Tab-separated table of N, CA and C in Angstrom:
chain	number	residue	atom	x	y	z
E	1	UNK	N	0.825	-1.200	0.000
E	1	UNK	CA	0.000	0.000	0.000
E	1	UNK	C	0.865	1.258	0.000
E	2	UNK	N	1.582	1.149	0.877
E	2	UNK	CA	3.183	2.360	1.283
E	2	UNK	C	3.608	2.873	-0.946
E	3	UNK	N	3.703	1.550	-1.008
E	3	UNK	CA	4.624	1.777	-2.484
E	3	UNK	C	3.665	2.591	-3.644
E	4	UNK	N	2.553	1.849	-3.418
E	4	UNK	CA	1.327	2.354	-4.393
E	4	UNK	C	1.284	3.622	-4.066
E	5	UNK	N	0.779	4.756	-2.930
E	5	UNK	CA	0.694	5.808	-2.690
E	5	UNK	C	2.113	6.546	-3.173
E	6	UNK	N	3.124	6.098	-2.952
E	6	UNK	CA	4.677	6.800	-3.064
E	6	UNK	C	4.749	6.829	-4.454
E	7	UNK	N	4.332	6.187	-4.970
E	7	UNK	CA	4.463	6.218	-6.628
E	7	UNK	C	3.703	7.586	-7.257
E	8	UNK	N	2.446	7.909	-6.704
E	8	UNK	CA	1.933	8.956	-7.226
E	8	UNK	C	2.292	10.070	-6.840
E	9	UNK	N	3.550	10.196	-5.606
E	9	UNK	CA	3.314	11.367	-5.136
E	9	UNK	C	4.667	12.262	-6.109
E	10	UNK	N	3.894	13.327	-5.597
E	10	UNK	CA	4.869	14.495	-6.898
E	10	UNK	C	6.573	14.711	-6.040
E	11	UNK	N	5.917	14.474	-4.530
E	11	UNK	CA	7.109	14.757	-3.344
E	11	UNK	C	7.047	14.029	-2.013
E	12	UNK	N	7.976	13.628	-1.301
E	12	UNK	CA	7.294	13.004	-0.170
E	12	UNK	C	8.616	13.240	1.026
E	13	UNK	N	8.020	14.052	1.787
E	13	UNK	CA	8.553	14.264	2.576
E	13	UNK	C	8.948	14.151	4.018
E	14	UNK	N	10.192	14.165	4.930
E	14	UNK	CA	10.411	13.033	5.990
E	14	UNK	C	10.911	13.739	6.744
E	15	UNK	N	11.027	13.270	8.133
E	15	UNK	CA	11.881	14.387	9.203
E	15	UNK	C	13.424	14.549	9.477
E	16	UNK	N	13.619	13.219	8.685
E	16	UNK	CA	15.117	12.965	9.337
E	16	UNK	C	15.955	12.304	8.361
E	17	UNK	N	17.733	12.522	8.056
E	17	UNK	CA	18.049	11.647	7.387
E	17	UNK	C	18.215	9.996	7.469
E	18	UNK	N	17.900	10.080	8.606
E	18	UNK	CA	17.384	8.268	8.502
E	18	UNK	C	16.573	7.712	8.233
E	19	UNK	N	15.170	8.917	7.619
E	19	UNK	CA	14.221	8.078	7.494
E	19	UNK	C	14.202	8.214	5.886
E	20	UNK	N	14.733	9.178	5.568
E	20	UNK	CA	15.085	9.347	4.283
E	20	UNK	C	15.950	8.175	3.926
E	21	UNK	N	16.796	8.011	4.340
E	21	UNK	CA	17.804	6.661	4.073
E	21	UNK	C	16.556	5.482	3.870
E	22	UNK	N	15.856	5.063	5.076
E	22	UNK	CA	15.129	3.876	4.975
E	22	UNK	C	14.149	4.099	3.786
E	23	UNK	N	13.535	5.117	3.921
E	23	UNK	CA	12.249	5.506	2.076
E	23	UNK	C	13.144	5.091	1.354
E	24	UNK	N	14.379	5.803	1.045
E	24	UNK	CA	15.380	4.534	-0.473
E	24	UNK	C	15.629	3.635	-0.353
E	25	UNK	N	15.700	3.116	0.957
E	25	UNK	CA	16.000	1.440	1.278
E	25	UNK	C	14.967	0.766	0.620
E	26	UNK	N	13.589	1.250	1.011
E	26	UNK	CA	12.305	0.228	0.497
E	26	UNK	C	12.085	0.667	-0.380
E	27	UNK	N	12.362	1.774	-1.416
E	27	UNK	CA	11.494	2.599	-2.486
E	27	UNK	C	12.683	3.231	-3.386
E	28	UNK	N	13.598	2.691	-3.718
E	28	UNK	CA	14.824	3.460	-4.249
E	28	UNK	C	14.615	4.001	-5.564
E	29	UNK	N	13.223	3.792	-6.079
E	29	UNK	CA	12.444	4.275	-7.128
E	29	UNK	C	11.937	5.727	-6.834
E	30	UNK	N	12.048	6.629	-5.735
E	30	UNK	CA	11.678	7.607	-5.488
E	30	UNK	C	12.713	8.277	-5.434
E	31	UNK	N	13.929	8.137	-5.479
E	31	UNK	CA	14.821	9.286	-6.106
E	31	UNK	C	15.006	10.351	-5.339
E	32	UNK	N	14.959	11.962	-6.192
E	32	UNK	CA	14.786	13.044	-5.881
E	32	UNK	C	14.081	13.473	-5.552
E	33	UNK	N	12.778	12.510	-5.357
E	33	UNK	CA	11.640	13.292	-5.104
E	33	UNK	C	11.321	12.933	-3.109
E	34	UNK	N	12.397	12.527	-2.621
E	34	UNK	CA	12.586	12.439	-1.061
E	34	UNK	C	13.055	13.836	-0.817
E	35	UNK	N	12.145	14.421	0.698
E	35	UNK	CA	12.961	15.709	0.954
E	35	UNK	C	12.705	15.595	2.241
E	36	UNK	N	14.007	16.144	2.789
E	36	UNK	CA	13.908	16.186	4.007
E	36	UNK	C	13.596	17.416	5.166
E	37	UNK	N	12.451	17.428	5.585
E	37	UNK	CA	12.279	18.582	6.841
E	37	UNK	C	12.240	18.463	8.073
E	38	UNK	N	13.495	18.785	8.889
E	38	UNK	CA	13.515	18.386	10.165
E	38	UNK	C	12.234	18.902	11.498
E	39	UNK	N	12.216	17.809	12.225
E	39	UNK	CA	11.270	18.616	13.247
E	39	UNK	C	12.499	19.899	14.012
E	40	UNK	N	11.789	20.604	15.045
E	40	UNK	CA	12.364	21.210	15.364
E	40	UNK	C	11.236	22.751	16.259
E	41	UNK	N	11.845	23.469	16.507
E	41	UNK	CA	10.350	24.103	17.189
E	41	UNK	C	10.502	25.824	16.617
E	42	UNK	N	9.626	26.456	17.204
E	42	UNK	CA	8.915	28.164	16.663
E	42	UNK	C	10.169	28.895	17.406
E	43	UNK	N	10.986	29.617	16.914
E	43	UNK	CA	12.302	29.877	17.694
E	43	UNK	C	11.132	30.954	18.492
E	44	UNK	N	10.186	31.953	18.343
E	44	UNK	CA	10.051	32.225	19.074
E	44	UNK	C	9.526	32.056	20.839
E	45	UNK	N	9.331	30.334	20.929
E	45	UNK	CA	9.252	29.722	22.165
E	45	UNK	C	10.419	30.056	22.822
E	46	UNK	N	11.678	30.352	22.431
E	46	UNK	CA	12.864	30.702	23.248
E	46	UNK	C	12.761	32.005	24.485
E	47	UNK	N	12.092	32.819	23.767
E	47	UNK	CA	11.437	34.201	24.391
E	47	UNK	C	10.886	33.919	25.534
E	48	UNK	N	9.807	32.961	25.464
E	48	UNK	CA	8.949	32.260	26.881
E	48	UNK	C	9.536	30.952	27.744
E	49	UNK	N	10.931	30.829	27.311
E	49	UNK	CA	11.574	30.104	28.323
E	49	UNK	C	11.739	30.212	29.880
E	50	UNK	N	11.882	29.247	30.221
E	50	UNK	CA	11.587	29.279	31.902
E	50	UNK	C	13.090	29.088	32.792
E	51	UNK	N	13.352	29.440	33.604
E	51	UNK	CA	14.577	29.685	33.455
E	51	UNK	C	14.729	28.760	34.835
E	52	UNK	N	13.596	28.863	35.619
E	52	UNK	CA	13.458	28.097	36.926
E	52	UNK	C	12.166	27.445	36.973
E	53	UNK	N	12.275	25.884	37.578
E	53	UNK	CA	10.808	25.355	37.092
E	53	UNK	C	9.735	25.836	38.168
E	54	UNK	N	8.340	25.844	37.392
E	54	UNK	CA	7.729	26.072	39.062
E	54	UNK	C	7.384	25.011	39.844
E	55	UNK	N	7.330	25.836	41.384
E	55	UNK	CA	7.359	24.566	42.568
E	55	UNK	C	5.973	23.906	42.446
E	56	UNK	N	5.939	23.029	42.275
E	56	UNK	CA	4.276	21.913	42.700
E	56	UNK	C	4.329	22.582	44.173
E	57	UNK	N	2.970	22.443	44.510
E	57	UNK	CA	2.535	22.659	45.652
E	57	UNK	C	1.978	21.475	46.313
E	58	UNK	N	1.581	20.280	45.703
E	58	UNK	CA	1.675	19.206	46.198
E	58	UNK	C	2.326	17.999	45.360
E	59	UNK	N	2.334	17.663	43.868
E	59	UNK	CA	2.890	16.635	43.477
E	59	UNK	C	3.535	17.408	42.095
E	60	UNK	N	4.024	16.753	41.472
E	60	UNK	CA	5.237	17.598	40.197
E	60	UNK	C	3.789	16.939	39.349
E	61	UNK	N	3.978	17.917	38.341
E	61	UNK	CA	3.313	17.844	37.050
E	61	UNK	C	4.281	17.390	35.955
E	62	UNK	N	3.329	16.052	35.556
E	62	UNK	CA	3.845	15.683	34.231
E	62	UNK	C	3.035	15.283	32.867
E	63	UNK	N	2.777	16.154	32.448
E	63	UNK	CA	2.707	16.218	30.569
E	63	UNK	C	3.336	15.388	29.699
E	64	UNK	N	1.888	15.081	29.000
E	64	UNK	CA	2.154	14.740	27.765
E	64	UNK	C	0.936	15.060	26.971
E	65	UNK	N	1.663	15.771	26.140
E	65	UNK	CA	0.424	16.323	25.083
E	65	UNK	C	0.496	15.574	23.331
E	66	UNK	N	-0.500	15.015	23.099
E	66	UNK	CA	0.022	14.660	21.802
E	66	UNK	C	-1.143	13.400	21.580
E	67	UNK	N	-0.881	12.848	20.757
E	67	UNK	CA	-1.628	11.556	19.733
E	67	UNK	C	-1.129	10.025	20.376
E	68	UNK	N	-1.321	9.161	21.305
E	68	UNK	CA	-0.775	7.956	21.447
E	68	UNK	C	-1.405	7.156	20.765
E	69	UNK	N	-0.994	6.038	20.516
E	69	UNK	CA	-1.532	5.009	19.240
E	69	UNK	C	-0.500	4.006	18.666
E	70	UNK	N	-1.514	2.360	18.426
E	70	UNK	CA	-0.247	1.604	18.522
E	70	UNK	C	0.467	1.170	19.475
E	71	UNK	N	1.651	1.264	18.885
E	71	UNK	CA	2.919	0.827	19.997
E	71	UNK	C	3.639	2.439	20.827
E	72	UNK	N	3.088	3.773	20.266
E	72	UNK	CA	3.114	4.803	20.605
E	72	UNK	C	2.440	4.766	21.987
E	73	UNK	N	2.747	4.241	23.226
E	73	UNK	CA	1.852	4.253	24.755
E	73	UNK	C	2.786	4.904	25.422
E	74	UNK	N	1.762	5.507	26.786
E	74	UNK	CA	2.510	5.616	28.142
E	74	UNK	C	2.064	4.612	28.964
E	75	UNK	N	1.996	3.143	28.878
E	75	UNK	CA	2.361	2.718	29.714
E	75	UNK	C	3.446	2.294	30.538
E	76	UNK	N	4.633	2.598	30.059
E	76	UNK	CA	5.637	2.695	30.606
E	76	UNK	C	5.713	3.835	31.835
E	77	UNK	N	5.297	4.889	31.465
E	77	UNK	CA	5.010	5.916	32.336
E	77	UNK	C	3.827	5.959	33.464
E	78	UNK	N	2.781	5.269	33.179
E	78	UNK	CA	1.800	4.580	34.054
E	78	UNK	C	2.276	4.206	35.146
E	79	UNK	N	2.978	2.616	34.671
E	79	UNK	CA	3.671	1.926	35.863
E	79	UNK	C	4.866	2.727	36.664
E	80	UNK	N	5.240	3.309	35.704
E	80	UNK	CA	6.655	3.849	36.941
E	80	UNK	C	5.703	4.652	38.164
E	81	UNK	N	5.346	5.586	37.635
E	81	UNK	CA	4.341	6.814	38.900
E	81	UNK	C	3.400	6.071	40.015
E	82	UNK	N	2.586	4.680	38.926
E	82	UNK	CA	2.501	3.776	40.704
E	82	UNK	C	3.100	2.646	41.358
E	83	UNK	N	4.272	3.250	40.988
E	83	UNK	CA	5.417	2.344	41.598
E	83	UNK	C	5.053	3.227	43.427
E	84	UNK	N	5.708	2.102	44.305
E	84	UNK	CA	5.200	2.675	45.546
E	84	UNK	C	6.575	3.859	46.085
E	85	UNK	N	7.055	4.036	45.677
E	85	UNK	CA	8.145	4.941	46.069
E	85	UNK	C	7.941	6.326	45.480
E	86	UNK	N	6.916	6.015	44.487
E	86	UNK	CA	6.779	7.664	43.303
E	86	UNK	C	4.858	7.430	43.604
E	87	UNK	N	4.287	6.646	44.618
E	87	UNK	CA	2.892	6.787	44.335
E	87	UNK	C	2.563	8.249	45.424
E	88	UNK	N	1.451	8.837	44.505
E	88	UNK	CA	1.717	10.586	45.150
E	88	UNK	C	1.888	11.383	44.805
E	89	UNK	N	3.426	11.075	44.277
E	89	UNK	CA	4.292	12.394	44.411
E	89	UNK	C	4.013	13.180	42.546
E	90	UNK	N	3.689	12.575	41.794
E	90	UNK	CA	3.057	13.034	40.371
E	90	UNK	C	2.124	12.973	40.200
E	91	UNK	N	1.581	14.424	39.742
E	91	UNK	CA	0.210	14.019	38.917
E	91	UNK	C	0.314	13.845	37.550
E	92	UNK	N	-0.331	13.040	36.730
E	92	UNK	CA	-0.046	12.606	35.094
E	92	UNK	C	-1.077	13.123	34.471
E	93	UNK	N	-0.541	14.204	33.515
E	93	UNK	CA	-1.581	14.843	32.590
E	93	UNK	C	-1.421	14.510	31.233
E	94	UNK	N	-2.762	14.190	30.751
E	94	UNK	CA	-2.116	13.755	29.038
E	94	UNK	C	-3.387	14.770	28.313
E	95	UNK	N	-2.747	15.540	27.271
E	95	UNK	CA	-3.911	16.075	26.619
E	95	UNK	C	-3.732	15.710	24.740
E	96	UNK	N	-5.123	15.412	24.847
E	96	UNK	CA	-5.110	14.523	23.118
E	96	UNK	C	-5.257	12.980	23.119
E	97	UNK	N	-5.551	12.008	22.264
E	97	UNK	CA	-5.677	11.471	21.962
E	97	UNK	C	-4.962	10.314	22.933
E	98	UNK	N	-5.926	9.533	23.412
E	98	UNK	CA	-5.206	8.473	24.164
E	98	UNK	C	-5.242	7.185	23.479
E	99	UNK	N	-4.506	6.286	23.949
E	99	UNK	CA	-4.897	4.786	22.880
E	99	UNK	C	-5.379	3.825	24.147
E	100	UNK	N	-6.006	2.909	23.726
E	100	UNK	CA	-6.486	2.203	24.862
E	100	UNK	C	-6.082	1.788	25.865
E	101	UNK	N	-4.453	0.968	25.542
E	101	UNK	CA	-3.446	0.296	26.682
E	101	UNK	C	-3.463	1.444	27.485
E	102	UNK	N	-3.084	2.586	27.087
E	102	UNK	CA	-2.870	3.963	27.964
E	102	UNK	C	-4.131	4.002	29.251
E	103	UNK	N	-5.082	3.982	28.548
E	103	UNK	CA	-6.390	4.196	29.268
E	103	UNK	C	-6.465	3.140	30.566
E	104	UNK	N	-6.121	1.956	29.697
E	104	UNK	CA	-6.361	0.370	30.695
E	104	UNK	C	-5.433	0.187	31.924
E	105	UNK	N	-4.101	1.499	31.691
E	105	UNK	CA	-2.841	0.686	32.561
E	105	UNK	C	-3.000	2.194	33.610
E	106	UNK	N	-3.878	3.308	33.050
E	106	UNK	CA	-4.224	4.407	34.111
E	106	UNK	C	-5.268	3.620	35.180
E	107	UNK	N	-6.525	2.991	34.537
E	107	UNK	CA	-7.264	2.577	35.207
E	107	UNK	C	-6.871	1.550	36.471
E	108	UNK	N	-6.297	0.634	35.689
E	108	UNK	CA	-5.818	-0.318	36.704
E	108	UNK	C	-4.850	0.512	37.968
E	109	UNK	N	-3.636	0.953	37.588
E	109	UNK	CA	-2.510	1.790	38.290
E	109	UNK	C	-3.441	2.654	39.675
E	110	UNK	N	-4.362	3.252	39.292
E	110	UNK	CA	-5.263	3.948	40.496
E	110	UNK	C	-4.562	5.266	40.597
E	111	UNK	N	-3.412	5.654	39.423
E	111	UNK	CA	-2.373	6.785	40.120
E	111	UNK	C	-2.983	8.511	39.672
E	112	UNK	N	-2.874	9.336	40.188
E	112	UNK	CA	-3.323	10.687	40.342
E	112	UNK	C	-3.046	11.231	38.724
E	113	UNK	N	-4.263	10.836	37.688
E	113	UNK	CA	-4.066	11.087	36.226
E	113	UNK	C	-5.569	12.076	35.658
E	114	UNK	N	-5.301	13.239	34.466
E	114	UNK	CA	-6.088	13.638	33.873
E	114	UNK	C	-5.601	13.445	32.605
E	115	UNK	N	-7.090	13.595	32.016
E	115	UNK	CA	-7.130	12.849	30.317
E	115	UNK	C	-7.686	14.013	30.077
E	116	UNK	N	-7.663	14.808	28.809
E	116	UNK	CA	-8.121	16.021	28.375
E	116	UNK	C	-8.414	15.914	27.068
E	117	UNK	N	-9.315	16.055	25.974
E	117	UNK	CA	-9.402	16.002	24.372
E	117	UNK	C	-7.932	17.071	23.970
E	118	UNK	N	-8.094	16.991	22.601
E	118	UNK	CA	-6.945	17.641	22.043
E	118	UNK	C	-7.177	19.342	22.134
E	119	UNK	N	-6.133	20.190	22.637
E	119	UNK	CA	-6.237	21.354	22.381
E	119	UNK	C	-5.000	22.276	21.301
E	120	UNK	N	-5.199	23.228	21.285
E	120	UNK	CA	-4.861	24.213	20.482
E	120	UNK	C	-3.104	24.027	20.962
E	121	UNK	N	-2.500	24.757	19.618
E	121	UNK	CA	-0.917	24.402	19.827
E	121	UNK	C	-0.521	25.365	21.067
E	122	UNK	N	-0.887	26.622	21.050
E	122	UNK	CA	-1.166	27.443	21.644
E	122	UNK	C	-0.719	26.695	23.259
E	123	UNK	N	-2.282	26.223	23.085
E	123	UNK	CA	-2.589	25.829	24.827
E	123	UNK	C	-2.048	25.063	25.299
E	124	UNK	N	-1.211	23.823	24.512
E	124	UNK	CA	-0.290	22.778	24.506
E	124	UNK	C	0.934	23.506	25.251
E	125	UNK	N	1.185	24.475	24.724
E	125	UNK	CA	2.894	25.369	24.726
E	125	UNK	C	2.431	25.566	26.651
E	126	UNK	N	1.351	26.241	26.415
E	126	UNK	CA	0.518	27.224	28.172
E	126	UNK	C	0.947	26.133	28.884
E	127	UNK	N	0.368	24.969	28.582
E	127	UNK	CA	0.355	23.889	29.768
E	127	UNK	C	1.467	23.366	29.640
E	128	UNK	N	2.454	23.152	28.978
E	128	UNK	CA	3.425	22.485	29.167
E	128	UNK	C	4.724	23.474	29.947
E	129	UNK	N	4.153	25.182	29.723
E	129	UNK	CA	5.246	26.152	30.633
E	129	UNK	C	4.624	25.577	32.273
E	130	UNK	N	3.505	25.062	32.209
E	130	UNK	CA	2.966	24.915	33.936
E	130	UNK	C	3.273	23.378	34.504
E	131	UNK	N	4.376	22.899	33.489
E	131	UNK	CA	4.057	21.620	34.172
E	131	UNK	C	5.860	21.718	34.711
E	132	UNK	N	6.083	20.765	35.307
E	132	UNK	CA	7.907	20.433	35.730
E	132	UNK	C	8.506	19.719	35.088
E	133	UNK	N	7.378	18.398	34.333
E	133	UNK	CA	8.522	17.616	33.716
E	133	UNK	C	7.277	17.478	32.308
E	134	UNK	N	7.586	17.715	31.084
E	134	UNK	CA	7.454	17.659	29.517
E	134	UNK	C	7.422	15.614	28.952
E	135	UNK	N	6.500	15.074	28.743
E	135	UNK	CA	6.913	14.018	28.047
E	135	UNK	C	6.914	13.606	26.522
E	136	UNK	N	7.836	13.398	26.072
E	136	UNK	CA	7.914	12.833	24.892
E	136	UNK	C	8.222	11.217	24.551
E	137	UNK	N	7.799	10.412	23.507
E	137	UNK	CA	7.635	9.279	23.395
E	137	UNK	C	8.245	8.974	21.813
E	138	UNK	N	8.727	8.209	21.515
E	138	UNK	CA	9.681	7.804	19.983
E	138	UNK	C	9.421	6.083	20.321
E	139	UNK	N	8.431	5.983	19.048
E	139	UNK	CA	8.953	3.819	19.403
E	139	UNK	C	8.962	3.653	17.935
E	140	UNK	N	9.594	2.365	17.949
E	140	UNK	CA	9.941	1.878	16.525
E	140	UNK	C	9.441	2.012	15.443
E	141	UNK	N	7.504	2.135	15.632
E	141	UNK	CA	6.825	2.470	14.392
E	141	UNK	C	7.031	4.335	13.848
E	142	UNK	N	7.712	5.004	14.620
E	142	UNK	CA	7.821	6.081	14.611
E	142	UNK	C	9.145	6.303	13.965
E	143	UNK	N	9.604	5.792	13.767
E	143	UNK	CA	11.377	6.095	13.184
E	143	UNK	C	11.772	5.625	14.370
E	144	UNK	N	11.778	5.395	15.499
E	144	UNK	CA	12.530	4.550	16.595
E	144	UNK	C	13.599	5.816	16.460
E	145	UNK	N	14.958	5.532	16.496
E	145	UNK	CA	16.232	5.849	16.753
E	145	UNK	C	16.649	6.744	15.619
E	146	UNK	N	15.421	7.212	14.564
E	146	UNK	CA	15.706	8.315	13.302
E	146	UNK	C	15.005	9.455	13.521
E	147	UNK	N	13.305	9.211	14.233
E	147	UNK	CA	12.920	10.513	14.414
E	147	UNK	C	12.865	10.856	15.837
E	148	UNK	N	12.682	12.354	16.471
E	148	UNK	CA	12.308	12.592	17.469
E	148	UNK	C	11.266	13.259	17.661
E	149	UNK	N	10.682	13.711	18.395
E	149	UNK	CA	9.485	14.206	18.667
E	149	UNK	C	9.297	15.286	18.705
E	150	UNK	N	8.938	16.197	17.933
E	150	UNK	CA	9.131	17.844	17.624
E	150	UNK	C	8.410	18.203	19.298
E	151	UNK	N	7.665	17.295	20.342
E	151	UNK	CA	7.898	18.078	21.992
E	151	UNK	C	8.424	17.523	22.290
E	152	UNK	N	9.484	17.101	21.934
E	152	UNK	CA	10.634	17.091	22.881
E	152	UNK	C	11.990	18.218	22.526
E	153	UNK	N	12.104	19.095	20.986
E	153	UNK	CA	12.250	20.518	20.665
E	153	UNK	C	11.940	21.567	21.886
E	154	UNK	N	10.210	21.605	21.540
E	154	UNK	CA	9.691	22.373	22.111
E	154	UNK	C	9.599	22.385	23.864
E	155	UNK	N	9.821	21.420	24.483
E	155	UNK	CA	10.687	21.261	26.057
E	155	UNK	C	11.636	21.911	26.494
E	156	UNK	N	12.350	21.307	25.382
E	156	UNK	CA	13.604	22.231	25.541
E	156	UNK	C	13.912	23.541	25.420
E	157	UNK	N	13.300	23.976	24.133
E	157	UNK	CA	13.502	25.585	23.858
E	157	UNK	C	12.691	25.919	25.105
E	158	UNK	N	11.659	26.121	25.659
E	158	UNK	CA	11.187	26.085	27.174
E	158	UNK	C	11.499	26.098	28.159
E	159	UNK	N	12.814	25.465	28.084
E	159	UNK	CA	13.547	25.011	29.187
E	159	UNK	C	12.851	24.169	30.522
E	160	UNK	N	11.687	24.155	29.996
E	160	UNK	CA	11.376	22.580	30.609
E	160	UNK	C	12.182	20.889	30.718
E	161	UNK	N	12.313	20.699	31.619
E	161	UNK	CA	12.592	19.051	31.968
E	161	UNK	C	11.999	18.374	30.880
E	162	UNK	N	12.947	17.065	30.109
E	162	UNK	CA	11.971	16.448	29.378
E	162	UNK	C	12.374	15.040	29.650
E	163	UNK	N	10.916	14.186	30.085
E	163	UNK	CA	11.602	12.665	29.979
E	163	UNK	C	11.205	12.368	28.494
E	164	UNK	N	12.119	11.433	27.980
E	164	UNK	CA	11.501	10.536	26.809
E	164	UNK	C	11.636	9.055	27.200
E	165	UNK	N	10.490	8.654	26.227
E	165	UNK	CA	10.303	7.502	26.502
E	165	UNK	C	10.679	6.893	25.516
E	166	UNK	N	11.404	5.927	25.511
E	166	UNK	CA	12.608	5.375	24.036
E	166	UNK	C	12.308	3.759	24.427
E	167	UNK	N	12.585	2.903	23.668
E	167	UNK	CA	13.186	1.532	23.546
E	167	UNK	C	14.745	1.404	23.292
E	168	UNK	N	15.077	0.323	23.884
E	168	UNK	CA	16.576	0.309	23.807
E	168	UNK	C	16.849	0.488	22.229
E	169	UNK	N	17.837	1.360	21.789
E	169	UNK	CA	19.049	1.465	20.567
E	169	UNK	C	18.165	2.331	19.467
């Protein structure tokens, strides 16, 4: 299906040179017409950088804003927060699109979590200056170890904390 669509397209474009590498690996019939645009973030987020995080008043805030799906989960992040040494001390905010495992491993876990529909890029940027720690997520169906997560850019230019959530290599 991948090949059929790539064939018609006039251009097709990727975030990274590795993923560009892999499109000629499977498609070396597409040529010149691979281009590459890196993620990366609005330089003017640098302006609204935070220079000191703010204090929780009872548990650290942690974000994740974005689309999960697939093998794209936080359940990795689920289990750690009700681990009994960290149960408490985070609250887990996700805004956008959840995928089910996500949903199933909050439910079960019992740990201090809000689920929010998708908002504006805008409001994404707002809430992620109010949180302490930024999450970003990269798994194999994603480019694994080629792409990164344009919030995990935008963390940084912020100067927000960012965990990511990776698979080994």
């Amino acid at each position: 299906l991948q090949g059929r669509a790539l064939a018609r397209a006039a251009a097709v474009v990727t975030v990274s040179d590795g993923c560009r590498d892999r499109l000629w690996a499977l498609h070396p019939e597409l040529g010149d017409r691979v281009h590459v645009l890196t993620n990366g973030f609005d330089p003017a987020l640098l302006a609204r950088r935070l220079t000191a995080p703010p204090q929780p008043e009872t548990r650290a805030r942690i974000l994740f804003a974005g689309s999960l799906y697939g093998d794209h989960t936080a359940e990795p992040l689920v289990e750690a927060v009700a681990r009994p040494e960290l149960r408490g001390r985070a609250q887990l905010e996700f805004v956008g699109v959840i995928d089910p495992r996500t949903r199933h491993a909050l439910a079960e876990a019992g740990v201090d979590a809000s689920v929010d529909p998708p908002i504006s890029w805008s409001e994404a940027i707002e809430r992620m200056l109010g949180a302490e720690i930024a999450v970003a997520i990269t798994t194999p169906s994603a480019g694994g170890d080629m792409a990164l997560p344009i919030k995990l850019f935008e963390a940084l230019a912020l100067g927000r904390p960012a965990l990511v959530l990776a698979r080994p290599n």
